[in-house]
PDB file of C-alpha atoms in Angstrom:
ATOM      1  CA  UNK E  76     -12.820  -1.697 -21.679  1.00  0.00           C
ATOM      2  CA  UNK E  77     -14.194  -2.621 -18.168  1.00  0.00           C
ATOM      3  CA  UNK E  78     -17.433  -4.941 -17.779  1.00  0.00           C
ATOM      4  CA  UNK E  79     -19.496  -1.784 -16.974  1.00  0.00           C
ATOM      5  CA  UNK E  80     -18.439   0.205 -20.308  1.00  0.00           C
ATOM      6  CA  UNK E  81     -19.195  -3.232 -22.486  1.00  0.00           C
ATOM      7  CA  UNK E  82     -22.791  -3.085 -20.880  1.00  0.00           C
ATOM      8  CA  UNK E  83     -23.070   0.197 -21.983  1.00  0.00           C
ATOM      9  CA  UNK E  84     -21.788  -0.350 -25.426  1.00  0.00           C
ATOM     10  CA  UNK E  85     -23.916  -3.783 -26.235  1.00  0.00           C
ATOM     11  CA  UNK E  86     -27.133  -2.791 -23.803  1.00  0.00           C
ATOM     12  CA  UNK E  87     -29.747  -2.309 -27.104  1.00  0.00           C
ATOM     13  CA  UNK E  88     -32.082  -5.656 -27.539  1.00  0.00           C
ATOM     14  CA  UNK E  89     -31.171  -8.297 -30.331  1.00  0.00           C
ATOM     15  CA  UNK E  90     -27.613  -7.176 -30.365  1.00  0.00           C
ATOM     16  CA  UNK E  91     -25.832 -10.383 -31.068  1.00  0.00           C
ATOM     17  CA  UNK E  92     -22.720 -10.450 -29.719  1.00  0.00           C
ATOM     18  CA  UNK E  93     -19.700 -13.266 -29.921  1.00  0.00           C
ATOM     19  CA  UNK E  94     -19.885 -15.701 -25.953  1.00  0.00           C
ATOM     20  CA  UNK E  95     -17.377 -13.813 -24.903  1.00  0.00           C
ATOM     21  CA  UNK E  96     -18.477 -10.456 -25.391  1.00  0.00           C
ATOM     22  CA  UNK E  97     -21.712 -11.097 -24.485  1.00  0.00           C
ATOM     23  CA  UNK E  98     -20.702 -12.664 -20.764  1.00  0.00           C
ATOM     24  CA  UNK E  99     -18.591  -9.578 -19.926  1.00  0.00           C
ATOM     25  CA  UNK E 100     -21.804  -7.539 -20.944  1.00  0.00           C
ATOM     26  CA  UNK E 101     -24.013  -9.547 -18.054  1.00  0.00           C
ATOM     27  CA  UNK E 102     -21.198  -9.456 -15.726  1.00  0.00           C
ATOM     28  CA  UNK E 103     -21.355  -5.635 -15.925  1.00  0.00           C
ATOM     29  CA  UNK E 104     -24.861  -5.848 -16.113  1.00  0.00           C
ATOM     30  CA  UNK E 105     -24.540  -7.859 -12.937  1.00  0.00           C
ATOM     31  CA  UNK E 106     -22.314  -5.859 -11.322  1.00  0.00           C
ATOM     32  CA  UNK E 107     -24.615  -2.919 -11.464  1.00  0.00           C
ATOM     33  CA  UNK E 108     -27.376  -4.266 -10.403  1.00  0.00           C
ATOM     34  CA  UNK E 109     -25.365  -6.228  -7.515  1.00  0.00           C
ATOM     35  CA  UNK E 110     -23.444  -3.560  -6.113  1.00  0.00           C
ATOM     36  CA  UNK E 111     -27.110  -0.996  -5.814  1.00  0.00           C
ATOM     37  CA  UNK E 112     -28.942  -3.417  -4.146  1.00  0.00           C
ATOM     38  CA  UNK E 113     -27.117  -6.135  -2.582  1.00  0.00           C
ATOM     39  CA  UNK E 114     -27.266  -9.814  -3.807  1.00  0.00           C
ATOM     40  CA  UNK E 115     -30.662 -10.715  -1.473  1.00  0.00           C
ATOM     41  CA  UNK E 116     -32.489  -8.275  -3.454  1.00  0.00           C
ATOM     42  CA  UNK E 117     -31.715  -8.264  -6.646  1.00  0.00           C
ATOM     43  CA  UNK E 118     -33.200 -10.224  -9.743  1.00  0.00           C
ATOM     44  CA  UNK E 119     -32.479 -12.295 -12.565  1.00  0.00           C
ATOM     45  CA  UNK E 120     -35.464 -10.352 -14.118  1.00  0.00           C
ATOM     46  CA  UNK E 121     -33.025  -6.806 -13.237  1.00  0.00           C
ATOM     47  CA  UNK E 122     -29.925  -7.532 -14.718  1.00  0.00           C
ATOM     48  CA  UNK E 123     -31.997  -8.935 -18.214  1.00  0.00           C
ATOM     49  CA  UNK E 124     -32.909  -5.940 -18.182  1.00  0.00           C
ATOM     50  CA  UNK E 125     -30.233  -3.797 -17.199  1.00  0.00           C
ATOM     51  CA  UNK E 126     -28.437  -6.126 -19.674  1.00  0.00           C
ATOM     52  CA  UNK E 127     -30.481  -5.343 -22.378  1.00  0.00           C
ATOM     53  CA  UNK E 128     -31.756  -9.331 -22.795  1.00  0.00           C
ATOM     54  CA  UNK E 129     -34.081 -11.688 -21.862  1.00  0.00           C
ATOM     55  CA  UNK E 130     -33.843 -13.818 -18.693  1.00  0.00           C
ATOM     56  CA  UNK E 131     -32.855 -17.022 -21.097  1.00  0.00           C
ATOM     57  CA  UNK E 132     -30.593 -15.425 -22.738  1.00  0.00           C
ATOM     58  CA  UNK E 133     -29.287 -14.299 -19.481  1.00  0.00           C
ATOM     59  CA  UNK E 134     -29.832 -18.192 -17.944  1.00  0.00           C
ATOM     60  CA  UNK E 135     -27.531 -19.589 -21.246  1.00  0.00           C
ATOM     61  CA  UNK E 136     -24.544 -17.935 -19.743  1.00  0.00           C
ATOM     62  CA  UNK E 137     -25.311 -18.104 -15.763  1.00  0.00           C
ATOM     63  CA  UNK E 138     -27.591 -21.147 -14.345  1.00  0.00           C
ATOM     64  CA  UNK E 139     -28.299 -19.045 -11.525  1.00  0.00           C
ATOM     65  CA  UNK E 140     -27.954 -15.988  -9.344  1.00  0.00           C
ATOM     66  CA  UNK E 141     -25.490 -17.021  -7.294  1.00  0.00           C
ATOM     67  CA  UNK E 142     -23.290 -18.521 -10.211  1.00  0.00           C
ATOM     68  CA  UNK E 143     -23.347 -14.710 -11.426  1.00  0.00           C
ATOM     69  CA  UNK E 144     -22.238 -13.476  -8.196  1.00  0.00           C
ATOM     70  CA  UNK E 145     -19.242 -16.115  -8.102  1.00  0.00           C
ATOM     71  CA  UNK E 146     -17.951 -15.158 -11.655  1.00  0.00           C
ATOM     72  CA  UNK E 147     -17.779 -11.470 -10.487  1.00  0.00           C
ATOM     73  CA  UNK E 148     -16.224 -12.397  -7.363  1.00  0.00           C
ATOM     74  CA  UNK E 149     -14.260 -14.206  -8.982  1.00  0.00           C
ATOM     75  CA  UNK E 150     -13.021 -11.451 -11.551  1.00  0.00           C
ATOM     76  CA  UNK E 151     -13.073  -8.665  -9.111  1.00  0.00           C
ATOM     77  CA  UNK E 152     -10.754 -10.967  -6.443  1.00  0.00           C
ATOM     78  CA  UNK E 153      -8.412 -11.740  -9.541  1.00  0.00           C
ATOM     79  CA  UNK E 154      -8.231  -7.739 -10.009  1.00  0.00           C
ATOM     80  CA  UNK E 155      -7.301  -6.870  -6.210  1.00  0.00           C
ATOM     81  CA  UNK E 156      -4.534  -9.718  -6.044  1.00  0.00           C
ATOM     82  CA  UNK E 157      -2.892  -8.830  -8.771  1.00  0.00           C
ATOM     83  CA  UNK E 158      -2.778  -4.534  -8.094  1.00  0.00           C
ATOM     84  CA  UNK E 159      -0.887  -5.898  -4.933  1.00  0.00           C
ATOM     85  CA  UNK E 160       1.392  -8.185  -7.011  1.00  0.00           C
ATOM     86  CA  UNK E 161       1.801  -5.327  -9.277  1.00  0.00           C
ATOM     87  CA  UNK E 162       2.428  -2.779  -6.181  1.00  0.00           C
ATOM     88  CA  UNK E 163       4.971  -5.029  -4.771  1.00  0.00           C
ATOM     89  CA  UNK E 164       7.078  -5.906  -7.874  1.00  0.00           C
ATOM     90  CA  UNK E 165       7.157  -1.989  -9.314  1.00  0.00           C
ATOM     91  CA  UNK E 166       9.869  -1.125  -7.234  1.00  0.00           C
ATOM     92  CA  UNK E 167      12.859  -2.488  -4.818  1.00  0.00           C
ATOM     93  CA  UNK E 168      12.263   0.522  -2.416  1.00  0.00           C
ATOM     94  CA  UNK E 169      10.940  -0.755   0.091  1.00  0.00           C
ATOM     95  CA  UNK E 170       9.355   2.945   1.894  1.00  0.00           C
ATOM     96  CA  UNK E 171       7.687   3.008  -2.107  1.00  0.00           C
ATOM     97  CA  UNK E 172       6.723  -0.770  -2.202  1.00  0.00           C
ATOM     98  CA  UNK E 173       4.763   0.218   1.063  1.00  0.00           C
ATOM     99  CA  UNK E 174       2.968   3.176  -0.129  1.00  0.00           C
ATOM    100  CA  UNK E 175       2.001   1.307  -3.842  1.00  0.00           C
ATOM    101  CA  UNK E 176       0.524  -1.269  -1.804  1.00  0.00           C
ATOM    102  CA  UNK E 177      -1.453   0.820  -0.245  1.00  0.00           C
ATOM    103  CA  UNK E 178      -2.301   3.038  -3.274  1.00  0.00           C
ATOM    104  CA  UNK E 179      -3.286  -0.329  -4.867  1.00  0.00           C
ATOM    105  CA  UNK E 180      -6.055  -0.635  -2.314  1.00  0.00           C
ATOM    106  CA  UNK E 181      -6.951   2.836  -2.169  1.00  0.00           C
ATOM    107  CA  UNK E 182      -6.986   2.710  -5.858  1.00  0.00           C
ATOM    108  CA  UNK E 183      -9.535  -0.291  -5.683  1.00  0.00           C
ATOM    109  CA  UNK E 184     -12.223   0.837  -3.564  1.00  0.00           C
ATOM    110  CA  UNK E 185     -11.856   3.790  -5.262  1.00  0.00           C
ATOM    111  CA  UNK E 186     -13.120   2.267  -9.005  1.00  0.00           C
ATOM    112  CA  UNK E 187     -16.102   3.873 -10.077  1.00  0.00           C
ATOM    113  CA  UNK E 188     -18.106   0.375 -10.348  1.00  0.00           C
ATOM    114  CA  UNK E 189     -17.928  -0.929  -6.645  1.00  0.00           C
ATOM    115  CA  UNK E 190     -16.240  -4.262  -7.331  1.00  0.00           C
ATOM    116  CA  UNK E 191     -14.677  -3.446  -3.660  1.00  0.00           C
ATOM    117  CA  UNK E 192     -18.308  -3.892  -2.395  1.00  0.00           C
ATOM    118  CA  UNK E 193     -18.849  -7.328  -3.525  1.00  0.00           C
ATOM    119  CA  UNK E 194     -15.458  -8.367  -1.754  1.00  0.00           C
ATOM    120  CA  UNK E 195     -15.570  -6.592   1.088  1.00  0.00           C
ATOM    121  CA  UNK E 196     -19.022  -5.878   1.774  1.00  0.00           C
ATOM    122  CA  UNK E 197     -21.381  -8.133   0.431  1.00  0.00           C
ATOM    123  CA  UNK E 198     -24.626  -9.625   2.072  1.00  0.00           C
ATOM    124  CA  UNK E 199     -23.813 -12.632   1.291  1.00  0.00           C
ATOM    125  CA  UNK E 200     -20.764 -13.502   3.742  1.00  0.00           C
ATOM    126  CA  UNK E 201     -22.451 -16.350   5.220  1.00  0.00           C
ATOM    127  CA  UNK E 202     -22.307 -18.521   1.600  1.00  0.00           C
ATOM    128  CA  UNK E 203     -19.587 -20.595   1.974  1.00  0.00           C
ATOM    129  CA  UNK E 204     -18.623 -20.013  -1.284  1.00  0.00           C
ATOM    130  CA  UNK E 205     -18.351 -16.025  -0.949  1.00  0.00           C
ATOM    131  CA  UNK E 206     -16.967 -16.566   2.502  1.00  0.00           C
ATOM    132  CA  UNK E 207     -14.047 -18.986   0.717  1.00  0.00           C
ATOM    133  CA  UNK E 208     -12.746 -16.854  -1.971  1.00  0.00           C
ATOM    134  CA  UNK E 209     -13.209 -13.500   0.035  1.00  0.00           C
ATOM    135  CA  UNK E 210     -10.837 -15.502   2.452  1.00  0.00           C
ATOM    136  CA  UNK E 211      -8.794 -16.955  -0.140  1.00  0.00           C
ATOM    137  CA  UNK E 212      -7.861 -13.631  -2.015  1.00  0.00           C
ATOM    138  CA  UNK E 213      -6.928 -11.850   1.553  1.00  0.00           C
ATOM    139  CA  UNK E 214      -4.739 -14.559   2.098  1.00  0.00           C
ATOM    140  CA  UNK E 215      -2.828 -14.962  -1.097  1.00  0.00           C
ATOM    141  CA  UNK E 216      -2.841 -10.941  -0.763  1.00  0.00           C
ATOM    142  CA  UNK E 217      -1.256 -11.044   2.464  1.00  0.00           C
ATOM    143  CA  UNK E 218       0.946 -14.177   1.512  1.00  0.00           C
ATOM    144  CA  UNK E 219       2.560 -11.696  -1.807  1.00  0.00           C
ATOM    145  CA  UNK E 220       3.353  -8.984   1.035  1.00  0.00           C
ATOM    146  CA  UNK E 221       4.788 -11.956   3.362  1.00  0.00           C
ATOM    147  CA  UNK E 222       7.554 -13.129   0.986  1.00  0.00           C
ATOM    148  CA  UNK E 223       8.909  -9.717   0.508  1.00  0.00           C
ATOM    149  CA  UNK E 224       9.184  -9.704   4.543  1.00  0.00           C
ATOM    150  CA  UNK E 225      10.624 -12.303   5.430  1.00  0.00           C
ATOM    151  CA  UNK E 226      13.137 -12.184   2.407  1.00  0.00           C
ATOM    152  CA  UNK E 227      13.906  -8.949   3.328  1.00  0.00           C
ATOM    153  CA  UNK E 228      13.732  -9.197   7.478  1.00  0.00           C
ATOM    154  CA  UNK E 229      15.217 -13.073   7.661  1.00  0.00           C
ATOM    155  CA  UNK E 230      11.878 -13.723  10.264  1.00  0.00           C
ATOM    156  CA  UNK E 231      10.131 -16.580  10.380  1.00  0.00           C
ATOM    157  CA  UNK E 232       7.452 -17.717   7.353  1.00  0.00           C
ATOM    158  CA  UNK E 233       4.624 -17.531  10.492  1.00  0.00           C
ATOM    159  CA  UNK E 234       6.330 -14.227  12.160  1.00  0.00           C
ATOM    160  CA  UNK E 235       6.174 -12.252   8.502  1.00  0.00           C
ATOM    161  CA  UNK E 236       2.796 -13.987   7.806  1.00  0.00           C
ATOM    162  CA  UNK E 237       1.089 -11.967  10.714  1.00  0.00           C
ATOM    163  CA  UNK E 238       2.695  -8.805   9.777  1.00  0.00           C
ATOM    164  CA  UNK E 239       1.787  -8.958   6.502  1.00  0.00           C
ATOM    165  CA  UNK E 240      -1.846  -9.707   7.046  1.00  0.00           C
ATOM    166  CA  UNK E 241      -1.103  -6.751   9.652  1.00  0.00           C
ATOM    167  CA  UNK E 242      -0.119  -4.177   6.294  1.00  0.00           C
ATOM    168  CA  UNK E 243      -2.810  -5.807   4.217  1.00  0.00           C
ATOM    169  CA  UNK E 244      -5.707  -5.647   6.583  1.00  0.00           C
ATOM    170  CA  UNK E 245      -5.028  -1.548   7.261  1.00  0.00           C
ATOM    171  CA  UNK E 246      -4.869  -1.092   3.883  1.00  0.00           C
ATOM    172  CA  UNK E 247      -8.203  -2.483   2.723  1.00  0.00           C
ATOM    173  CA  UNK E 248     -10.021  -1.345   6.254  1.00  0.00           C
ATOM    174  CA  UNK E 249      -8.470   2.574   6.068  1.00  0.00           C
ATOM    175  CA  UNK E 250      -8.833   2.935   2.378  1.00  0.00           C
ATOM    176  CA  UNK E 251     -13.024   1.681   3.038  1.00  0.00           C
ATOM    177  CA  UNK E 252     -13.218   3.918   6.103  1.00  0.00           C
ATOM    178  CA  UNK E 253     -12.093   6.862   3.287  1.00  0.00           C
ATOM    179  CA  UNK E 254     -14.056   6.329   0.807  1.00  0.00           C
ATOM    180  CA  UNK E 255     -17.390   6.096   3.148  1.00  0.00           C
ATOM    181  CA  UNK E 256     -15.827   9.447   4.791  1.00  0.00           C
ATOM    182  CA  UNK E 257     -16.592  11.022   1.389  1.00  0.00           C
ATOM    183  CA  UNK E 258     -13.050  11.100   0.635  1.00  0.00           C
ATOM    184  CA  UNK E 259     -13.035  14.395   3.038  1.00  0.00           C
ATOM    185  CA  UNK E 260      -9.204  13.633   2.633  1.00  0.00           C
ATOM    186  CA  UNK E 261      -7.450  13.746  -0.865  1.00  0.00           C
ATOM    187  CA  UNK E 262      -6.180  10.719  -1.981  1.00  0.00           C
ATOM    188  CA  UNK E 263      -2.816  11.234  -2.225  1.00  0.00           C
ATOM    189  CA  UNK E 264      -3.218  12.673   1.185  1.00  0.00           C
ATOM    190  CA  UNK E 265      -4.646   9.552   2.483  1.00  0.00           C
ATOM    191  CA  UNK E 266      -2.528   7.416   1.431  1.00  0.00           C
ATOM    192  CA  UNK E 267       0.755   9.279   2.377  1.00  0.00           C
ATOM    193  CA  UNK E 268      -0.389   9.117   5.795  1.00  0.00           C
ATOM    194  CA  UNK E 269      -1.143   5.685   5.873  1.00  0.00           C
ATOM    195  CA  UNK E 270       1.825   4.783   4.317  1.00  0.00           C
ATOM    196  CA  UNK E 271       3.743   6.519   7.208  1.00  0.00           C
ATOM    197  CA  UNK E 272       2.069   5.324  10.013  1.00  0.00           C
ATOM    198  CA  UNK E 273       2.460   1.441   7.925  1.00  0.00           C
ATOM    199  CA  UNK E 274       6.337   2.549   7.357  1.00  0.00           C
ATOM    200  CA  UNK E 275       7.465   3.585  10.760  1.00  0.00           C
ATOM    201  CA  UNK E 276       6.361   0.643  12.279  1.00  0.00           C
ATOM    202  CA  UNK E 277       7.738  -2.374   9.629  1.00  0.00           C
ATOM    203  CA  UNK E 278      10.865   0.390   9.389  1.00  0.00           C
ATOM    204  CA  UNK E 279      12.005  -1.637  12.523  1.00  0.00           C
ATOM    205  CA  UNK E 280      12.424  -4.852  11.330  1.00  0.00           C
ATOM    206  CA  UNK E 281      16.491  -4.148  10.205  1.00  0.00           C
ATOM    207  CA  UNK E 282      17.304  -5.908   6.476  1.00  0.00           C
ATOM    208  CA  UNK E 283      18.395  -8.954   6.888  1.00  0.00           C
ATOM    209  CA  UNK E 284      22.245  -9.377   7.179  1.00  0.00           C
ATOM    210  CA  UNK E 285      22.188  -5.683   7.446  1.00  0.00           C
ATOM    211  CA  UNK E 286      24.471  -5.794  10.883  1.00  0.00           C
ATOM    212  CA  UNK E 287      27.227  -7.332   9.322  1.00  0.00           C
ATOM    213  CA  UNK E 288      27.051  -5.214   5.933  1.00  0.00           C
TER     214      UNK E 288
END
């Protein structure tokens, strides 16, 4: 059950919940408010009302609005990283790896909760703690891709990281562009188009040791 679904299930006031369940409920409510209003326009009053709790209950779990936002950001940055790692580990066929990775980004931005907006389209990117988290997950995703490229091509780490950053950036930017175009191209078709583009590039680097095979 997602955080937002837990919010819906636990919204009535007066319901006592275990601490973890309450925290997830509050995170779900906060996500709805932050995605809809942005960080600066959102108020703790709005989040408490959305969750069906009093402000003191909200402050028991999160001392301030930034703490709440950062907790959500941590959660959704980790979700993206795990999706990319799972895509890379899903097959040993490199073309299918590219496809799975592109699909992971598309699925991430397509999630109904709109969590990707907190990561890639935040109105709080000037806040150092937010910028650090976004930069870190971008780096970690590229690093995961880099490991595969370096192992398979024999390129140096720096060269592999450059290519990996390009692939990850391509996936993220195009997936968001696709979503903002009201998904005018079916997702599967969009993934296939992007996979073809990316694969034509990365496949130009021969497998390490292939010449002597």
